[in-house]
CSV table of C-alpha atoms in Angstrom, one decimal:
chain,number,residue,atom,x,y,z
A,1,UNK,CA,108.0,106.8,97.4
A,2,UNK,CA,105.8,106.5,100.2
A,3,UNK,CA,104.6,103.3,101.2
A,4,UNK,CA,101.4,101.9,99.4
A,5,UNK,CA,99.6,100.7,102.2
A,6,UNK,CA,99.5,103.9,104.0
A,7,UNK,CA,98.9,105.4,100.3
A,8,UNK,CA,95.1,107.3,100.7
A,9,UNK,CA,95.1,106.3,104.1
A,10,UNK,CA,93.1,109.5,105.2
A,11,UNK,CA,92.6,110.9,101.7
A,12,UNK,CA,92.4,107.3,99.5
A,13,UNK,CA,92.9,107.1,96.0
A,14,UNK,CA,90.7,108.5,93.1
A,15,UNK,CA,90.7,107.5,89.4
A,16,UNK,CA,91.0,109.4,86.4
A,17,UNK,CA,89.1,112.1,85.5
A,18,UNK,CA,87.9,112.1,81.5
A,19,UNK,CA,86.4,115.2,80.2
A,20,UNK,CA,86.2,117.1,76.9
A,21,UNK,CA,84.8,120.0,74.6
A,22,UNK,CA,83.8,120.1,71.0
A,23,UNK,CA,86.4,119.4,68.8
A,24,UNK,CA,87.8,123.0,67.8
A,25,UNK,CA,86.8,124.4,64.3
A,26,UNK,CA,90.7,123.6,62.9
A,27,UNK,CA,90.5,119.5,64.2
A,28,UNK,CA,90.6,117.3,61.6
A,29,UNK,CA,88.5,114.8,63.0
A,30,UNK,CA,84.7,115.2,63.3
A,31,UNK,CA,82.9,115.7,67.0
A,32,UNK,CA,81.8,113.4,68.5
A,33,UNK,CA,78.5,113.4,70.3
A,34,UNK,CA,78.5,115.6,73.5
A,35,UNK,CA,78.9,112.8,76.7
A,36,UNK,CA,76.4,114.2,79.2
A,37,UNK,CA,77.4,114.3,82.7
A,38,UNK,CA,76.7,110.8,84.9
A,39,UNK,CA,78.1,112.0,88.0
A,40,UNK,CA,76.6,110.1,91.5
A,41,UNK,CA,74.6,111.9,93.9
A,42,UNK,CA,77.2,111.6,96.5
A,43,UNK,CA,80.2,112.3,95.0
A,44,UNK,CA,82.0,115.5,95.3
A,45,UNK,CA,81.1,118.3,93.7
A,46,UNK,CA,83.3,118.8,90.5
A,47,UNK,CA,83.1,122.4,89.0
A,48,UNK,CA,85.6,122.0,86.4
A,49,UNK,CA,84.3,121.1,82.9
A,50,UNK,CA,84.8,117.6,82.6
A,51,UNK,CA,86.2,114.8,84.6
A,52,UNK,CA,86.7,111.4,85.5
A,53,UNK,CA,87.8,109.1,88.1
A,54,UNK,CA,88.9,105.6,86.9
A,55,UNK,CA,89.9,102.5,89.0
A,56,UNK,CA,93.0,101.7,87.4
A,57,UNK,CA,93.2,98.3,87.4
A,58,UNK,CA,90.3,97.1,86.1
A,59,UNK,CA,89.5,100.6,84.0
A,60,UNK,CA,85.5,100.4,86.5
A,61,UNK,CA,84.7,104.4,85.8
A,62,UNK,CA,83.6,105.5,89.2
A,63,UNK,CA,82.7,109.2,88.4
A,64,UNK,CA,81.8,110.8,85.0
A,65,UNK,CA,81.5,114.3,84.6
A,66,UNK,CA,81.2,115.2,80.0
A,67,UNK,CA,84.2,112.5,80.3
A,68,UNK,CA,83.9,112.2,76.7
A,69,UNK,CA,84.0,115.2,75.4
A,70,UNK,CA,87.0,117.1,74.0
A,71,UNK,CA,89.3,119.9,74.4
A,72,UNK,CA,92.1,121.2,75.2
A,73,UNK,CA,94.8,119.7,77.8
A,74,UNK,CA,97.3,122.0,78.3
A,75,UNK,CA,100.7,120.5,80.0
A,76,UNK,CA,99.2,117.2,80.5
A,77,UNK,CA,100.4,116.4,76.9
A,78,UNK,CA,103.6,116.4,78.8
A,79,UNK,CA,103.1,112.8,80.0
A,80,UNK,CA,102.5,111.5,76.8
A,81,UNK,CA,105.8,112.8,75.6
A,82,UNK,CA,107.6,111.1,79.1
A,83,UNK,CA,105.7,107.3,78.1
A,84,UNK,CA,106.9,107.6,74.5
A,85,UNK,CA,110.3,108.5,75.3
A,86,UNK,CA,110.9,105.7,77.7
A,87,UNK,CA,109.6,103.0,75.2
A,88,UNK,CA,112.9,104.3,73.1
A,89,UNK,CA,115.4,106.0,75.6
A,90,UNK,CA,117.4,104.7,78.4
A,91,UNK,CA,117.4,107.1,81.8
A,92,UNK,CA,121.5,106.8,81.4
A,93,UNK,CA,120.7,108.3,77.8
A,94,UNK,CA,122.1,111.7,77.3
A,95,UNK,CA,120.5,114.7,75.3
A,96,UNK,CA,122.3,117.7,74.4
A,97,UNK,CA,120.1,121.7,75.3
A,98,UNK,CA,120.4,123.6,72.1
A,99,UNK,CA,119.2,127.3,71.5
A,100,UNK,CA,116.3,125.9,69.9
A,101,UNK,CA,114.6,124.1,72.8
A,102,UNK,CA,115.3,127.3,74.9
A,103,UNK,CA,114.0,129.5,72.2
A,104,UNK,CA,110.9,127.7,71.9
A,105,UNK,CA,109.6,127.9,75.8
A,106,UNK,CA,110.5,131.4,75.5
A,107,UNK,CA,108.8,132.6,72.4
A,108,UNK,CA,106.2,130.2,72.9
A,109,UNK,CA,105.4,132.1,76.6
A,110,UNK,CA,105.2,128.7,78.3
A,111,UNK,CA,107.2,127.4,81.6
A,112,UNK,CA,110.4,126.5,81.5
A,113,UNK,CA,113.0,123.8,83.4
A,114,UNK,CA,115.5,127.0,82.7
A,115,UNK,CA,117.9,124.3,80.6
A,116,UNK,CA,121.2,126.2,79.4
A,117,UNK,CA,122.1,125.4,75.4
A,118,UNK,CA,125.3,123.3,75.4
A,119,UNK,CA,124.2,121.2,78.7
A,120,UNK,CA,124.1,116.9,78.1
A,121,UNK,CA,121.6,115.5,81.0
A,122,UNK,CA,120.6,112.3,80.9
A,123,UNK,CA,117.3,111.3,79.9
A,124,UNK,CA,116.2,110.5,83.5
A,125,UNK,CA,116.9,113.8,84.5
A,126,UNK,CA,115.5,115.8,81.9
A,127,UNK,CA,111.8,114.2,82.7
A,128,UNK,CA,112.2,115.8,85.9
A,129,UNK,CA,112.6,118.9,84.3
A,130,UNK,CA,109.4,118.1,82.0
A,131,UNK,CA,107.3,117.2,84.5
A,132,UNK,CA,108.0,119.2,87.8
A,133,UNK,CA,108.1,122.8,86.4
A,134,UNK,CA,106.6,121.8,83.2
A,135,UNK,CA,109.7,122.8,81.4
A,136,UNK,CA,108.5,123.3,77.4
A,137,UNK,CA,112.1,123.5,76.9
A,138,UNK,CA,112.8,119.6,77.9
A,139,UNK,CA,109.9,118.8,75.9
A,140,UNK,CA,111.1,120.4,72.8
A,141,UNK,CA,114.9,118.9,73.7
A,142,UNK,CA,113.3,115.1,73.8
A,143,UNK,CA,111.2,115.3,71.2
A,144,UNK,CA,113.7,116.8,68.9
A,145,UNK,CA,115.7,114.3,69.9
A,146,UNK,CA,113.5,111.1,70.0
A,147,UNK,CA,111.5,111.8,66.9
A,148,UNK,CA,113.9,112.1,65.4
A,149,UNK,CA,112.6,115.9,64.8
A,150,UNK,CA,109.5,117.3,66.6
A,151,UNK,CA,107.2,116.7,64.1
A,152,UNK,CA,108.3,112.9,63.7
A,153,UNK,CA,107.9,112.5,67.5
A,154,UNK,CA,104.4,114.2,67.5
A,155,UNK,CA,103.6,111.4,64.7
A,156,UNK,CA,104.7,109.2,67.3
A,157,UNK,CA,102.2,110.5,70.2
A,158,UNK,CA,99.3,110.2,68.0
A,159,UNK,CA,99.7,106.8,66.8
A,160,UNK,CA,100.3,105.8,70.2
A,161,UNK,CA,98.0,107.2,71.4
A,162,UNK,CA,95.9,105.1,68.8
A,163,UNK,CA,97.6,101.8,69.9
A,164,UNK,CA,95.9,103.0,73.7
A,165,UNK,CA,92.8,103.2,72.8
A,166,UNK,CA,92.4,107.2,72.9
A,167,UNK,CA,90.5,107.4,70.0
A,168,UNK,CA,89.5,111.2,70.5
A,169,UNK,CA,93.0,112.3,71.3
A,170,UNK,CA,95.1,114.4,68.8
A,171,UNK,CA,98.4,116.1,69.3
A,172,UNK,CA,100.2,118.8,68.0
A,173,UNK,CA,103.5,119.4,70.2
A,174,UNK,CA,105.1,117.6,72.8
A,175,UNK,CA,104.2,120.2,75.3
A,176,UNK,CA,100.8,121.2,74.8
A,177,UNK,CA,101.4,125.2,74.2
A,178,UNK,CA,98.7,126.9,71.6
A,179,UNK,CA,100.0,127.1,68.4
A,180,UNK,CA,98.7,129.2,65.4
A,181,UNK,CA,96.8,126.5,63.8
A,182,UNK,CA,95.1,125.6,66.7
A,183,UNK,CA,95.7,123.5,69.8
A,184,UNK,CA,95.6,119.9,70.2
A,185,UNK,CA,92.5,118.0,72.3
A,186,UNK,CA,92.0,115.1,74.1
A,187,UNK,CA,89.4,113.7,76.8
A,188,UNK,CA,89.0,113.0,80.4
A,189,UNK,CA,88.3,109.6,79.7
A,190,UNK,CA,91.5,109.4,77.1
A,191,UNK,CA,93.9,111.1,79.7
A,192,UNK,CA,93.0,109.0,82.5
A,193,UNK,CA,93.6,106.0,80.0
A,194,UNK,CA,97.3,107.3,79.9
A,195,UNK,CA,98.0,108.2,83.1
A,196,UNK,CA,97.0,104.6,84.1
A,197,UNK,CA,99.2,103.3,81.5
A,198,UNK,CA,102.1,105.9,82.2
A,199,UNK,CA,102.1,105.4,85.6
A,200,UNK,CA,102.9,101.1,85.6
A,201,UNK,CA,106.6,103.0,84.5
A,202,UNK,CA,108.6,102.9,88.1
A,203,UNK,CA,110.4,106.2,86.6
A,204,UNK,CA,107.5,108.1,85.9
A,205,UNK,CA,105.6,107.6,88.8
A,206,UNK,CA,108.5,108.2,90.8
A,207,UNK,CA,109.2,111.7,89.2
A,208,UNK,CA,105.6,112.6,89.4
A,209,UNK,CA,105.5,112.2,93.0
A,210,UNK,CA,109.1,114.3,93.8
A,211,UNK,CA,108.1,117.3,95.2
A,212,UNK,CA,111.7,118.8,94.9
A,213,UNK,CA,114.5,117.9,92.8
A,214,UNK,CA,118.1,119.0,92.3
A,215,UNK,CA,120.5,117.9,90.0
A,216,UNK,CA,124.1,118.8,90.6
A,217,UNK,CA,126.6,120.4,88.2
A,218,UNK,CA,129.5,118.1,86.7
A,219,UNK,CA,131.2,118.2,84.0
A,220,UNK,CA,128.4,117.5,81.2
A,221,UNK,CA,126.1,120.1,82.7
A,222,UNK,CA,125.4,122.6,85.2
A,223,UNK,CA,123.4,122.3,88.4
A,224,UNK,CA,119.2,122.7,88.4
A,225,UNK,CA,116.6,122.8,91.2
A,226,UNK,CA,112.9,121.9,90.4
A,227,UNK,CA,109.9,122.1,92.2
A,228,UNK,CA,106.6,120.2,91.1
A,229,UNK,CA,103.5,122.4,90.3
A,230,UNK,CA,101.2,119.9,91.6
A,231,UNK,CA,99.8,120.9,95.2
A,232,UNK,CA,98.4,117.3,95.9
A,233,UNK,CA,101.8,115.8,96.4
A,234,UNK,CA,101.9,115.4,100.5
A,235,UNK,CA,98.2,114.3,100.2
A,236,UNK,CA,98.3,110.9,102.1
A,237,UNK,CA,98.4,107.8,99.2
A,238,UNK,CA,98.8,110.7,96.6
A,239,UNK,CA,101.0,109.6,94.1
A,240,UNK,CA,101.1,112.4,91.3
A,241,UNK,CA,100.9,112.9,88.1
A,242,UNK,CA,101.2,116.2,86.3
A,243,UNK,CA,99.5,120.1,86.2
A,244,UNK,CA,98.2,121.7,83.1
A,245,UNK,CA,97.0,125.3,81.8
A,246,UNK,CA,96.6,127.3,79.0
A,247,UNK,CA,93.9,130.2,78.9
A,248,UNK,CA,91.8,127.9,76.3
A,249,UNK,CA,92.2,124.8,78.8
A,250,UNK,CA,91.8,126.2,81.8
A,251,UNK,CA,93.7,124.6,85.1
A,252,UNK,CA,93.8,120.7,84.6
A,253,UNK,CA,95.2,118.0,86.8
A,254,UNK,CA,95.8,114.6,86.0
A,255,UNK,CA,96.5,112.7,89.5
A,256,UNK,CA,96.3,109.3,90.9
A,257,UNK,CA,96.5,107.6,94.2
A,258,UNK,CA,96.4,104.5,96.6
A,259,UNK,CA,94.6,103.0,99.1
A,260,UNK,CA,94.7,99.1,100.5
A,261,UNK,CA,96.8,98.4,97.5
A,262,UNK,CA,94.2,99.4,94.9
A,263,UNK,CA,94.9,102.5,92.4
A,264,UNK,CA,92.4,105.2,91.5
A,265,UNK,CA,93.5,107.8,88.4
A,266,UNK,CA,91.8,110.7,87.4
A,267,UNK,CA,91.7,113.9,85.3
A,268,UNK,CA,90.1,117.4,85.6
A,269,UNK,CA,89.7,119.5,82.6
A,270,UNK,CA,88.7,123.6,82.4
A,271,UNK,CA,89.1,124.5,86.2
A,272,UNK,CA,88.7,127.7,86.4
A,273,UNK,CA,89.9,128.2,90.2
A,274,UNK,CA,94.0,126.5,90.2
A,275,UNK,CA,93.3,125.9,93.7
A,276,UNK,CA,90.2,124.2,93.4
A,277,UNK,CA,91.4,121.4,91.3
A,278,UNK,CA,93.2,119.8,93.6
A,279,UNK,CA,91.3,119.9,96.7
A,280,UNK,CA,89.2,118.4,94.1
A,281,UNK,CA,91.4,115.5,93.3
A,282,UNK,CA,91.4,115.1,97.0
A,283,UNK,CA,88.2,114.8,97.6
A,284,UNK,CA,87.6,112.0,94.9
A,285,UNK,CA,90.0,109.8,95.8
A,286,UNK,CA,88.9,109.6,99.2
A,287,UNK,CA,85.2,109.2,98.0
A,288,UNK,CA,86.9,106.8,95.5
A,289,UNK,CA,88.0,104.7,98.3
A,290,UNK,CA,85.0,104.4,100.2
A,291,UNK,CA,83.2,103.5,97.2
A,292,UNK,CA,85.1,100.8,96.1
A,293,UNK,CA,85.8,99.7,100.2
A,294,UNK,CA,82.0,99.2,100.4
């Protein structure tokens, strides 16, 4: 990882971003009422839907744009399923690729770590395949594992999710594909809670900020090469966290950084322009760290 001081040096770190939309017409729990924006008159312009930027530390929200509101998170549900996981698993813990993990990603039309049934990897190997291509498959593959079952370990990521104060959060997969019934929702404000938490795990913030990673074959498994979705890596101070979209989510970003040893997190929600989001990100952790330097 790159070293913290430098960390934001010329583009200094940004908190989380919290954002939501009505709670769809199949959530079980009512809507709450729509957050209007707060956002400071010389912050960056944010044209996604809803965001946040959050000092991590002491959870000061420096920039609020319908932080509140909720809606759909695409991949960044992926993030919840890598903090649940490591409160249970081990890295050196191995988990066995079946047809049914690859099957899913496949029918379910969502990205894939290209996992091979009959494969063991170790637990600290598969997150890189959940969080650098997004792979739905190692999602389905922990949480089948972890739950035990899928639907056990969705259980899991709700009441957890409850024990982190994400009180307008509810998952239905590990992975955050649309499913018939609907899809899940959460907030800017909820996610940025998370990705604060998630990233105090050495592992996870390590994966989310590898750019590239290859595994090599052996024995258990063959060999993989993945390549992280999320443009901000190489950003000075950048330190990750994870890439999301669906077409009712839009493009979201989670993403955090440092500067002078201080950590700013923040989410985007229902960018309609990938690009955008993460020159963005970039230019709210910079305006992050002036804020918080003056």
């Amino acid at each position: 990882m790159r070293n913290r001081k430098a960390r934001l040096a010329g583009v200094a770190g940004a908190l989380a971003v919290v954002a939501g939309l009505a709670v769809p017409a199949y959530a079980q729990a009512p809507a709450p009422a729509t957050v209007a924006a707060t956002v400071q008159r010389d912050a960056p312009t944010v044209y996604g839907r809803a965001a946040v930027l959050m000092d991590a530390s002491s959870g000061e929200v420096l920039f609020s744009k319908h932080a509140g509101e909720r809606m759909p998170i695409a991949s960044l549900t992926k993030t919840m399923t890598a903090y649940l996981v490591l409160k249970t698993a081990k890295p050196s813990d191995m988990v066995q690729i079946k047809s049914a993990d690859v099957a899913y990603a496949e029918d379910g039309g969502g990205t894939t770590a290209d996992l091979r049934p009959g494969d063991r990897l170790p637990v600290g190997e598969l997150l890189y395949g959940l969080m650098l291509p997004s792979g739905a498959d190692a999602a389905h593959a922990l949480a089948r594992t972890y739950g035990p079952g899928v639907d056990g370990f969705v259980a899991k990521m709700n009441t957890t999710a409850r024990e982190l104060g994400m009180n307008d959060t509810h998952y239905v997969n590990a992975d955050g594909l649309p499913t018939p019934k609907g899809d899940g929702y959460s907030t800017a404000r909820d996610q940025a809670k998370l990705s604060a938490e998630a990233l105090r795990n050495p592992l996870i913030e390590k994966v989310a900020g590898t750019a590239r990673h290859s595994v090599d074959a052996d024995g258990e498994h063959r060999s993989y090469s993945w390549r992280n979705t999320n443009r901000l890596l190489g950003t000075p101070g950048a330190i990750g966290l994870k890439t999301g979209f669906t077409r009712a989510a839009g493009y979201c970003l989670a993403f955090a950084g440092e500067h002078d040893g201080r950590r700013l997190v923040g989410v985007l929600l229902d960018e309609s322009v990938s690009s955008r989001r993460f020159t963005t990100a970039e230019a709210l952790l910079s305006w992050g760290a002036t804020r918080q330097a003056a």
